[in-house]
Tab-separated table of C-alpha atoms in Angstrom:
chain	number	residue	atom	x	y	z
A	27	MET	CA	-20.428	32.287	-106.457
A	28	SER	CA	-20.919	28.635	-107.236
A	29	GLY	CA	-17.388	27.880	-105.987
A	30	LEU	CA	-18.027	29.702	-102.709
A	31	PHE	CA	-21.350	27.886	-102.324
A	32	LYS	CA	-19.698	24.512	-102.814
A	33	LYS	CA	-17.009	25.384	-100.282
A	34	LYS	CA	-19.584	26.340	-97.634
A	35	HIS	CA	-21.541	23.155	-98.398
A	36	VAL	CA	-18.403	21.033	-97.887
A	37	ILE	CA	-17.633	22.800	-94.595
A	38	ARG	CA	-21.173	22.233	-93.329
A	39	LEU	CA	-21.061	18.580	-94.348
A	40	ALA	CA	-17.705	18.119	-92.614
A	41	ALA	CA	-19.012	19.821	-89.465
A	42	LEU	CA	-22.087	17.600	-89.512
A	43	LEU	CA	-19.968	14.465	-89.917
A	44	LEU	CA	-17.697	15.591	-87.052
A	45	LEU	CA	-20.714	16.194	-84.842
A	46	ILE	CA	-22.086	12.766	-85.718
A	47	PHE	CA	-18.757	11.119	-84.845
A	48	ILE	CA	-18.547	13.000	-81.537
A	49	ILE	CA	-22.098	12.120	-80.555
A	50	GLY	CA	-21.631	8.558	-81.818
A	51	GLY	CA	-18.416	8.192	-79.827
A	52	ILE	CA	-20.054	9.434	-76.655
A	53	GLY	CA	-23.023	7.136	-77.311
A	54	GLY	CA	-20.706	4.191	-77.943
A	55	VAL	CA	-18.889	4.738	-74.674
A	56	PHE	CA	-22.185	5.058	-72.846
A	57	PHE	CA	-23.636	1.872	-74.328
A	58	GLU	CA	-20.420	-0.107	-73.890
A	59	GLN	CA	-19.757	0.922	-70.322
A	60	TYR	CA	-23.260	1.289	-68.912
A	61	ALA	CA	-26.197	0.293	-71.112
A	62	ILE	CA	-24.993	-3.077	-72.468
A	63	PRO	CA	-23.704	-4.455	-69.120
A	64	HIS	CA	-26.949	-3.397	-67.453
A	65	LEU	CA	-29.197	-4.879	-70.136
A	66	SER	CA	-27.068	-8.028	-70.385
A	67	SER	CA	-27.519	-8.674	-66.689
A	68	SER	CA	-31.314	-8.583	-66.928
A	69	VAL	CA	-33.169	-11.841	-67.423
A	70	ARG	CA	-35.169	-10.576	-70.420
A	71	PHE	CA	-32.271	-9.203	-72.520
A	72	SER	CA	-29.552	-11.653	-71.465
A	73	ARG	CA	-31.224	-14.369	-73.557
A	74	LEU	CA	-30.829	-12.421	-76.825
A	75	PRO	CA	-27.801	-13.451	-78.953
A	76	PHE	CA	-26.686	-9.834	-79.429
A	77	PHE	CA	-26.427	-9.164	-75.704
A	78	LYS	CA	-24.796	-12.550	-75.062
A	79	LYS	CA	-22.085	-11.662	-77.622
A	80	ALA	CA	-21.755	-8.099	-76.395
A	81	SER	CA	-21.403	-9.104	-72.754
A	82	GLU	CA	-18.493	-11.438	-73.563
A	83	SER	CA	-16.244	-8.455	-74.246
A	84	VAL	CA	-17.312	-6.460	-71.217
A	85	THR	CA	-15.074	-6.535	-68.159
A	86	VAL	CA	-16.248	-4.971	-64.930
A	87	ILE	CA	-13.397	-3.818	-62.710
A	88	ASN	CA	-13.630	-2.976	-58.996
A	89	LYS	CA	-17.392	-3.238	-58.820
A	90	THR	CA	-18.407	-3.198	-55.161
A	91	GLU	CA	-21.897	-3.577	-53.779
A	92	GLN	CA	-22.725	-3.005	-50.149
A	93	ILE	CA	-25.671	-5.013	-48.826
A	94	THR	CA	-26.928	-4.529	-45.302
A	95	VAL	CA	-28.947	-7.337	-43.725
A	96	ASN	CA	-30.616	-6.859	-40.378
A	97	GLU	CA	-30.236	-10.369	-38.899
A	98	ASP	CA	-32.727	-9.762	-36.101
A	99	ASP	CA	-35.389	-8.646	-38.550
A	100	SER	CA	-34.598	-11.621	-40.806
A	101	VAL	CA	-35.001	-14.146	-37.996
A	102	ASN	CA	-38.186	-12.485	-36.785
A	103	LYS	CA	-39.659	-12.488	-40.285
A	104	LEU	CA	-38.877	-16.115	-41.106
A	105	ALA	CA	-40.182	-17.256	-37.710
A	106	GLN	CA	-43.381	-15.210	-37.822
A	107	ASN	CA	-45.745	-17.909	-39.069
A	108	ALA	CA	-44.357	-20.515	-36.687
A	109	ALA	CA	-44.352	-17.985	-33.829
A	110	ASN	CA	-48.140	-17.677	-33.996
A	111	SER	CA	-48.434	-21.367	-33.115
A	112	VAL	CA	-46.211	-21.093	-30.013
A	113	VAL	CA	-48.099	-21.003	-26.707
A	114	ASN	CA	-47.415	-20.368	-23.038
A	115	ILE	CA	-48.576	-23.221	-20.792
A	116	LEU	CA	-49.284	-22.436	-17.147
A	117	SER	CA	-49.375	-25.519	-14.919
A	118	VAL	CA	-51.275	-24.617	-11.758
A	119	ALA	CA	-50.538	-26.840	-8.755
A	120	ILE	CA	-53.851	-27.481	-6.967
A	121	GLY	CA	-53.405	-30.956	-5.508
A	122	ASP	CA	-56.563	-32.900	-4.622
A	123	ASP	CA	-58.856	-29.947	-5.402
A	124	ALA	CA	-58.132	-30.209	-9.128
A	125	LYS	CA	-61.745	-31.007	-10.032
A	126	ILE	CA	-63.489	-28.357	-7.977
A	127	ARG	CA	-61.241	-25.348	-7.573
A	128	LYS	CA	-61.392	-22.616	-10.201
A	129	VAL	CA	-58.284	-20.533	-10.778
A	130	SER	CA	-58.169	-17.124	-12.389
A	131	LEU	CA	-55.396	-16.187	-14.794
A	132	ALA	CA	-53.932	-13.792	-12.224
A	133	GLU	CA	-53.825	-16.555	-9.594
A	134	ALA	CA	-52.330	-18.974	-12.095
A	135	GLN	CA	-49.473	-16.617	-12.843
A	136	ASN	CA	-48.612	-16.446	-9.148
A	137	GLU	CA	-49.012	-20.154	-8.325
A	138	SER	CA	-47.712	-21.984	-11.368
A	139	ALA	CA	-44.936	-23.438	-13.430
A	140	SER	CA	-44.674	-21.847	-16.854
A	141	GLY	CA	-43.534	-23.588	-20.021
A	142	THR	CA	-43.643	-23.523	-23.805
A	143	GLY	CA	-45.770	-25.547	-26.184
A	144	VAL	CA	-46.759	-25.510	-29.834
A	145	ILE	CA	-50.121	-25.964	-31.564
A	146	VAL	CA	-50.080	-28.989	-33.874
A	147	THR	CA	-53.747	-29.200	-34.943
A	148	SER	CA	-56.151	-26.378	-35.735
A	149	ASP	CA	-58.730	-27.735	-33.274
A	150	GLY	CA	-56.474	-27.179	-30.273
A	151	LEU	CA	-54.050	-30.093	-29.781
A	152	ILE	CA	-50.829	-28.800	-28.220
A	153	THR	CA	-47.547	-30.637	-27.763
A	154	THR	CA	-44.720	-29.865	-25.373
A	155	TYR	CA	-41.918	-31.697	-23.588
A	156	ARG	CA	-43.012	-33.363	-20.357
A	157	GLY	CA	-40.434	-31.373	-18.362
A	158	ALA	CA	-42.170	-28.108	-19.299
A	159	ILE	CA	-45.349	-28.897	-17.317
A	160	LEU	CA	-46.488	-30.394	-14.032
A	161	GLU	CA	-47.644	-33.901	-14.902
A	162	SER	CA	-50.047	-34.480	-11.983
A	163	GLY	CA	-52.029	-32.507	-9.398
A	164	ALA	CA	-52.343	-29.573	-11.746
A	165	ARG	CA	-54.687	-27.631	-13.982
A	166	TYR	CA	-53.519	-26.002	-17.192
A	167	ILE	CA	-54.082	-22.607	-18.748
A	168	VAL	CA	-52.820	-21.912	-22.264
A	169	LEU	CA	-52.034	-18.382	-23.511
A	170	LEU	CA	-52.227	-17.847	-27.287
A	171	SER	CA	-50.512	-15.338	-29.558
A	172	ASN	CA	-53.772	-13.412	-30.114
A	173	GLY	CA	-53.999	-12.588	-26.395
A	174	SER	CA	-56.711	-15.128	-25.531
A	175	HIS	CA	-56.341	-17.904	-22.958
A	176	TYR	CA	-58.039	-21.261	-22.469
A	177	GLU	CA	-58.375	-23.991	-19.900
A	178	ALA	CA	-56.621	-27.123	-21.161
A	179	LYS	CA	-56.827	-30.821	-20.415
A	180	LEU	CA	-53.849	-33.143	-20.311
A	181	LYS	CA	-54.556	-35.646	-23.087
A	182	GLY	CA	-51.579	-37.842	-22.273
A	183	ILE	CA	-47.832	-38.378	-21.947
A	184	ASP	CA	-45.992	-40.362	-24.603
A	185	GLU	CA	-43.527	-42.546	-22.689
A	186	LEU	CA	-41.593	-43.331	-25.864
A	187	THR	CA	-40.744	-39.741	-26.838
A	188	ASN	CA	-41.316	-37.861	-23.524
A	189	LEU	CA	-43.775	-35.588	-25.307
A	190	ALA	CA	-46.900	-34.347	-23.523
A	191	TYR	CA	-50.203	-33.424	-25.167
A	192	LEU	CA	-52.823	-30.945	-24.006
A	193	LYS	CA	-56.152	-30.042	-25.602
A	194	ILE	CA	-58.030	-26.751	-25.604
A	195	GLU	CA	-61.546	-26.200	-26.982
A	196	ALA	CA	-60.899	-23.861	-29.896
A	197	SER	CA	-60.942	-23.893	-33.687
A	198	ASN	CA	-59.135	-22.378	-36.677
A	199	LEU	CA	-55.922	-22.044	-34.712
A	200	PRO	CA	-52.557	-21.366	-36.391
A	201	VAL	CA	-50.563	-24.607	-36.618
A	202	ILE	CA	-46.890	-25.252	-37.191
A	203	THR	CA	-45.688	-26.919	-40.399
A	204	PHE	CA	-43.660	-30.113	-40.037
A	205	ALA	CA	-40.336	-30.627	-41.808
A	206	ASN	CA	-38.850	-34.008	-42.703
A	207	SER	CA	-36.194	-34.229	-39.987
A	208	ASP	CA	-34.344	-36.967	-41.905
A	209	SER	CA	-33.331	-34.259	-44.397
A	210	TYR	CA	-31.483	-32.137	-41.812
A	211	TYR	CA	-27.813	-32.585	-41.014
A	212	PRO	CA	-25.184	-30.864	-38.830
A	213	GLY	CA	-24.272	-27.380	-39.998
A	214	LYS	CA	-27.815	-26.201	-40.767
A	215	LYS	CA	-28.934	-22.880	-39.272
A	216	MET	CA	-31.852	-23.171	-36.874
A	217	VAL	CA	-34.066	-20.977	-34.700
A	218	VAL	CA	-35.673	-21.953	-31.390
A	219	MET	CA	-38.640	-20.235	-29.788
A	220	GLY	CA	-39.780	-20.178	-26.205
A	221	ASN	CA	-42.632	-18.610	-24.261
A	222	SER	CA	-42.480	-19.040	-20.499
A	223	PHE	CA	-43.331	-15.622	-19.100
A	224	GLY	CA	-46.177	-14.295	-16.993
A	225	GLU	CA	-47.762	-12.873	-20.148
A	226	TYR	CA	-47.522	-13.939	-23.773
A	227	GLN	CA	-44.113	-12.991	-25.154
A	228	ASN	CA	-41.970	-15.116	-27.449
A	229	ARG	CA	-38.209	-15.274	-27.194
A	230	PHE	CA	-35.885	-16.368	-30.005
A	231	SER	CA	-32.401	-17.786	-30.372
A	232	ALA	CA	-30.505	-18.624	-33.560
A	233	GLY	CA	-27.772	-21.214	-33.827
A	234	LEU	CA	-26.523	-24.327	-35.586
A	235	LEU	CA	-27.689	-27.901	-35.636
A	236	SER	CA	-24.373	-29.244	-34.383
A	237	ASN	CA	-24.954	-32.998	-34.202
A	238	ALA	CA	-27.415	-35.790	-34.977
A	239	ASP	CA	-26.779	-38.306	-32.193
A	240	LYS	CA	-28.267	-41.537	-33.519
A	241	VAL	CA	-27.502	-43.604	-30.401
A	242	PHE	CA	-28.751	-41.198	-27.722
A	243	ASN	CA	-31.624	-42.843	-25.838
A	244	LEU	CA	-34.221	-40.822	-23.923
A	245	ASP	CA	-33.851	-43.131	-20.937
A	246	GLY	CA	-30.708	-41.139	-20.111
A	247	LYS	CA	-28.621	-44.166	-19.087
A	248	THR	CA	-25.367	-45.577	-20.442
A	249	VAL	CA	-27.400	-48.349	-22.077
A	250	SER	CA	-30.533	-47.972	-24.171
A	251	SER	CA	-34.034	-48.944	-23.105
A	252	SER	CA	-36.383	-50.727	-25.482
A	253	GLU	CA	-39.153	-48.346	-24.320
A	254	LYS	CA	-37.444	-44.992	-25.040
A	255	TRP	CA	-36.866	-43.158	-28.307
A	256	GLU	CA	-33.366	-43.375	-29.763
A	257	GLY	CA	-31.813	-40.589	-31.849
A	258	VAL	CA	-31.877	-36.829	-31.147
A	259	PHE	CA	-30.506	-33.555	-32.450
A	260	GLU	CA	-27.979	-31.449	-30.564
A	261	THR	CA	-27.501	-27.698	-31.066
A	262	ASP	CA	-25.320	-24.821	-29.865
A	263	PHE	CA	-28.139	-22.523	-28.656
A	264	ASN	CA	-27.582	-20.506	-25.492
A	265	ASN	CA	-29.874	-20.732	-22.429
A	266	GLN	CA	-31.707	-23.778	-23.755
A	267	LYS	CA	-33.594	-24.194	-20.486
A	268	GLU	CA	-35.716	-21.216	-21.566
A	269	TYR	CA	-36.898	-23.104	-24.662
A	270	VAL	CA	-37.818	-26.547	-23.284
A	271	GLY	CA	-41.073	-27.655	-24.915
A	272	GLY	CA	-40.732	-25.105	-27.698
A	273	PRO	CA	-40.087	-25.649	-31.404
A	274	MET	CA	-36.793	-25.661	-33.245
A	275	ILE	CA	-37.504	-24.462	-36.773
A	276	SER	CA	-35.561	-24.264	-40.022
A	277	TYR	CA	-34.950	-21.019	-41.899
A	278	SER	CA	-37.963	-21.929	-44.006
A	279	GLY	CA	-40.123	-21.795	-40.857
A	280	GLU	CA	-40.810	-25.536	-40.520
A	281	LEU	CA	-40.669	-27.587	-37.328
A	282	VAL	CA	-37.471	-29.667	-37.190
A	283	GLY	CA	-37.597	-30.617	-33.509
A	284	ILE	CA	-39.021	-30.031	-30.019
A	285	VAL	CA	-36.589	-28.920	-27.314
A	286	GLY	CA	-36.239	-31.370	-24.435
A	287	SER	CA	-33.945	-31.995	-21.484
A	288	LEU	CA	-32.672	-34.884	-19.364
A	289	ASN	CA	-30.799	-34.917	-16.094
A	290	ILE	CA	-27.848	-37.273	-16.543
A	291	ASP	CA	-25.358	-37.692	-13.685
A	292	ASN	CA	-26.638	-34.464	-12.091
A	293	ASN	CA	-26.039	-32.516	-15.287
A	294	GLN	CA	-28.873	-31.085	-17.341
A	295	ASN	CA	-28.571	-32.149	-20.969
A	296	TYR	CA	-30.574	-30.408	-23.697
A	297	LEU	CA	-31.659	-32.034	-26.935
A	298	GLN	CA	-34.184	-31.765	-29.734
A	299	ILE	CA	-36.638	-34.555	-30.522
A	300	PRO	CA	-36.800	-34.836	-34.350
A	301	SER	CA	-39.973	-33.708	-36.077
A	302	ASN	CA	-40.575	-37.141	-37.610
A	303	ALA	CA	-40.749	-38.578	-34.074
A	304	VAL	CA	-43.060	-35.715	-33.049
A	305	ARG	CA	-45.359	-36.358	-36.025
A	306	ALA	CA	-45.633	-40.095	-35.292
A	307	SER	CA	-46.234	-39.388	-31.597
A	308	MET	CA	-48.882	-36.786	-32.453
A	309	GLU	CA	-50.740	-39.295	-34.608
A	310	SER	CA	-50.816	-41.710	-31.654
A	311	ALA	CA	-52.160	-38.931	-29.429
A	312	ILE	CA	-54.888	-38.048	-31.931
A	313	SER	CA	-55.973	-41.680	-32.256
A	314	GLY	CA	-55.911	-42.167	-28.468
A	315	GLU	CA	-53.199	-44.834	-28.624
A	316	LEU	CA	-50.562	-43.324	-26.319
A	317	GLN	CA	-51.470	-45.889	-23.660
A	318	GLU	CA	-51.044	-48.697	-26.185
A	319	ARG	CA	-47.282	-48.388	-26.448
A	320	PRO	CA	-45.699	-51.866	-26.421
A	321	PHE	CA	-43.348	-53.182	-23.736
A	322	LEU	CA	-40.418	-55.544	-24.387
A	323	GLY	CA	-38.313	-55.031	-21.261
A	324	ILE	CA	-34.634	-55.090	-22.230
A	325	TYR	CA	-31.569	-52.901	-21.997
A	326	TYR	CA	-29.233	-52.956	-24.946
A	327	VAL	CA	-26.321	-51.338	-26.742
A	328	PRO	CA	-26.903	-50.103	-30.302
A	329	ILE	CA	-24.026	-51.639	-32.251
A	330	THR	CA	-21.879	-49.277	-34.305
A	331	LYS	CA	-18.915	-50.225	-36.474
A	332	GLU	CA	-16.585	-48.800	-33.832
A	333	TYR	CA	-18.242	-50.800	-31.037
A	334	SER	CA	-18.110	-53.941	-33.160
A	335	LEU	CA	-14.382	-53.557	-33.835
A	336	VAL	CA	-13.461	-52.737	-30.227
A	337	ASN	CA	-15.474	-55.669	-28.829
A	338	ASP	CA	-14.607	-58.131	-31.612
A	339	LEU	CA	-18.244	-58.741	-32.601
A	340	THR	CA	-19.264	-60.639	-35.702
A	341	ARG	CA	-21.933	-58.018	-36.479
A	342	ASP	CA	-21.569	-54.263	-36.987
A	343	ARG	CA	-25.274	-53.453	-36.552
A	344	GLY	CA	-28.174	-54.512	-34.402
A	345	ALA	CA	-29.048	-54.299	-30.680
A	346	LEU	CA	-26.871	-56.196	-28.185
A	347	ILE	CA	-28.753	-57.167	-25.009
A	348	TYR	CA	-26.306	-55.918	-22.409
A	349	SER	CA	-25.567	-55.357	-18.734
A	350	ALA	CA	-22.334	-53.784	-17.526
A	351	SER	CA	-22.292	-56.237	-14.596
A	352	GLY	CA	-22.895	-59.196	-16.861
A	353	LYS	CA	-26.070	-60.155	-14.984
A	354	GLN	CA	-29.054	-61.340	-16.962
A	355	GLY	CA	-31.544	-59.826	-14.498
A	356	LEU	CA	-30.177	-56.316	-15.113
A	357	ALA	CA	-30.409	-56.616	-18.907
A	358	ILE	CA	-33.795	-58.358	-19.146
A	359	LEU	CA	-36.542	-57.236	-16.772
A	360	ALA	CA	-38.253	-59.888	-14.682
A	361	ASP	CA	-41.591	-61.147	-15.980
A	362	SER	CA	-41.249	-59.030	-19.118
A	363	PRO	CA	-42.233	-60.175	-22.625
A	364	ALA	CA	-38.495	-60.475	-23.370
A	365	GLU	CA	-37.952	-62.880	-20.458
A	366	LYS	CA	-41.073	-64.895	-21.326
A	367	ALA	CA	-39.853	-65.211	-24.926
A	368	GLY	CA	-36.507	-66.607	-23.758
A	369	LEU	CA	-34.225	-63.745	-24.798
A	370	LYS	CA	-30.785	-63.902	-23.181
A	371	LEU	CA	-27.880	-61.670	-22.221
A	372	ASN	CA	-25.549	-61.056	-25.201
A	373	ASP	CA	-28.220	-61.884	-27.777
A	374	ILE	CA	-28.017	-59.551	-30.770
A	375	ILE	CA	-31.385	-58.542	-32.229
A	376	ILE	CA	-30.796	-57.885	-35.917
A	377	ALA	CA	-34.354	-57.658	-37.297
A	378	ILE	CA	-38.010	-57.250	-36.325
A	379	ASN	CA	-40.548	-58.863	-38.648
A	380	GLY	CA	-37.895	-58.981	-41.346
A	381	GLN	CA	-36.835	-55.314	-41.027
A	382	GLU	CA	-33.192	-54.783	-40.171
A	383	ILE	CA	-32.227	-53.061	-36.938
A	384	ASN	CA	-29.483	-50.467	-37.464
A	385	LEU	CA	-28.642	-46.861	-36.545
A	386	SER	CA	-31.230	-45.528	-38.989
A	387	ASN	CA	-33.877	-47.973	-37.750
A	388	PRO	CA	-33.190	-48.414	-34.014
A	389	LEU	CA	-34.787	-51.164	-31.953
A	390	SER	CA	-36.839	-48.930	-29.626
A	391	ASN	CA	-38.139	-46.763	-32.485
A	392	LYS	CA	-39.183	-49.795	-34.501
A	393	LEU	CA	-40.922	-51.317	-31.471
A	394	GLY	CA	-42.837	-48.043	-31.077
A	395	GLU	CA	-44.690	-48.809	-34.314
A	396	PHE	CA	-46.464	-51.724	-32.628
A	397	LYS	CA	-49.113	-51.927	-29.879
A	398	LYS	CA	-49.598	-53.887	-26.701
A	399	GLY	CA	-50.624	-57.447	-27.509
A	400	ASP	CA	-49.041	-57.503	-30.978
A	401	GLN	CA	-47.144	-60.644	-31.994
A	402	ILE	CA	-43.719	-60.034	-33.512
A	403	GLU	CA	-40.746	-62.103	-34.609
A	404	LEU	CA	-37.211	-61.140	-33.646
A	405	LEU	CA	-34.268	-62.378	-35.687
A	406	VAL	CA	-31.560	-62.967	-33.085
A	407	VAL	CA	-27.887	-63.888	-33.277
A	408	ARG	CA	-26.995	-66.206	-30.386
A	409	GLU	CA	-23.573	-67.833	-30.227
A	410	ASN	CA	-23.000	-66.905	-33.889
A	411	LYS	CA	-26.199	-68.605	-35.034
A	412	GLU	CA	-29.345	-66.877	-36.265
A	413	ILE	CA	-32.591	-67.925	-34.592
A	414	VAL	CA	-36.156	-66.620	-34.779
A	415	VAL	CA	-37.742	-65.655	-31.448
A	416	PRO	CA	-41.512	-65.014	-31.380
A	417	VAL	CA	-42.573	-62.396	-28.826
A	418	SER	CA	-45.964	-61.284	-27.543
A	419	LEU	CA	-45.645	-57.610	-26.601
C-alpha cells in the first residue's frame, strides 16, 4: 500500500510541476510579448532598471499605428482664441454729412466697404491695414465675434507702417497675443483670418511663410523711402485679397503679421507686416504719437553684399542715397531735413546715433524710433571718407 501511495504522490507531483511549467510558459510569453513592452513604454515604469534591461531584448516587428488628423478641425481649434479678436469693419461713405447723419447697420451693409481688423487692446483699440477701410468721408461700424456692433472712430493712420487704428467704446474685449516676429523664418506653417462679409463670419486659410523680404519698402517703388517701413513677410496663401487687414497667426495662435497690399506697376502685391512692427506702431497709436513721425526726405538703396559686389562699393551695408537718373533732386527732396543738413547723392549712411544701419536695422525703421524735432547724427561715407552729419528731423 505504501508503495502504491508513493507512486500516486509522485504522479501528482509530476502533474503539478507540468502544470506549473505550462502556465509559467504561457505567462512568460505573455509578459515578454505584451506586458513588458507596454510597461516599458510608459513613463512611470520605463525609469526602473528592470524594465530598462528587459526592454533592451524586446524587438517589435511590423508594428503599425494609424492616426487620423482632421486638419480643418486642427486649424479651427488652434485659431479659436485669436479668431475671437478678429472683427469686421464697415466703412460707410457719407461724405460731408459725416457728423450729422446716423446710419443703421442695415444701411451700412448696403452702402459700405467691408474689411478685416483685429482687437489689440481690451478697451477697444483695433488695428487694420489702411487699404481695408475708407480713410476719409466715412463712418465706421465694427462687428464683434459675440454678435454685437459698435460705432468706431478713426484714431489715426501710421504713415510708416500703413496701419490704421480705430477705437470703439467697450471693455473686457478679447485681444490677440503678439509673437516675436524676429523668431519666424521661411518654412513655418501659418494661418490667416479674414472677416469681410455682410454679417460676422470668419474665413481661414493655411499656408507657409515663404519669404522674409528684408529690403521690401512699403513705398512700393524700386528705391526705398526714408518714411516707409522696410522688411515684410511673404506667404503662399490663396485669395489674399480676402484677408487684407486681418491677422496672420502661428500654429500656437500668436500674431505674426498683419496682411497688407500694395499696387506696384498695376499689379496687386500682398505682404504681411511683421508683428514687431505692429506692436511698435500700436504703442505710438496708444500714446497719440502717430502724427509725430519724423521726416528725413531721401530715397535710397539698402546695400546688400550682392549689390556691393555688382556696383563695386567699398561697403556691403548701409543706405545709399540714390536716384536712377543720377539727379540729386530726385534722391533728396527739396527743402527737406536731408537737404538742409547737406546730404548728397551717393552718400552712404552707415549709422544713426552710433547704431549701425544694415538689413536687420534698416534706415527707415530706425528713423521711425524718433519724433519730429529730434536731433540726430548720421555717420556718412562720402568719397570713401567717414563724416558726421547732424540732422534736425
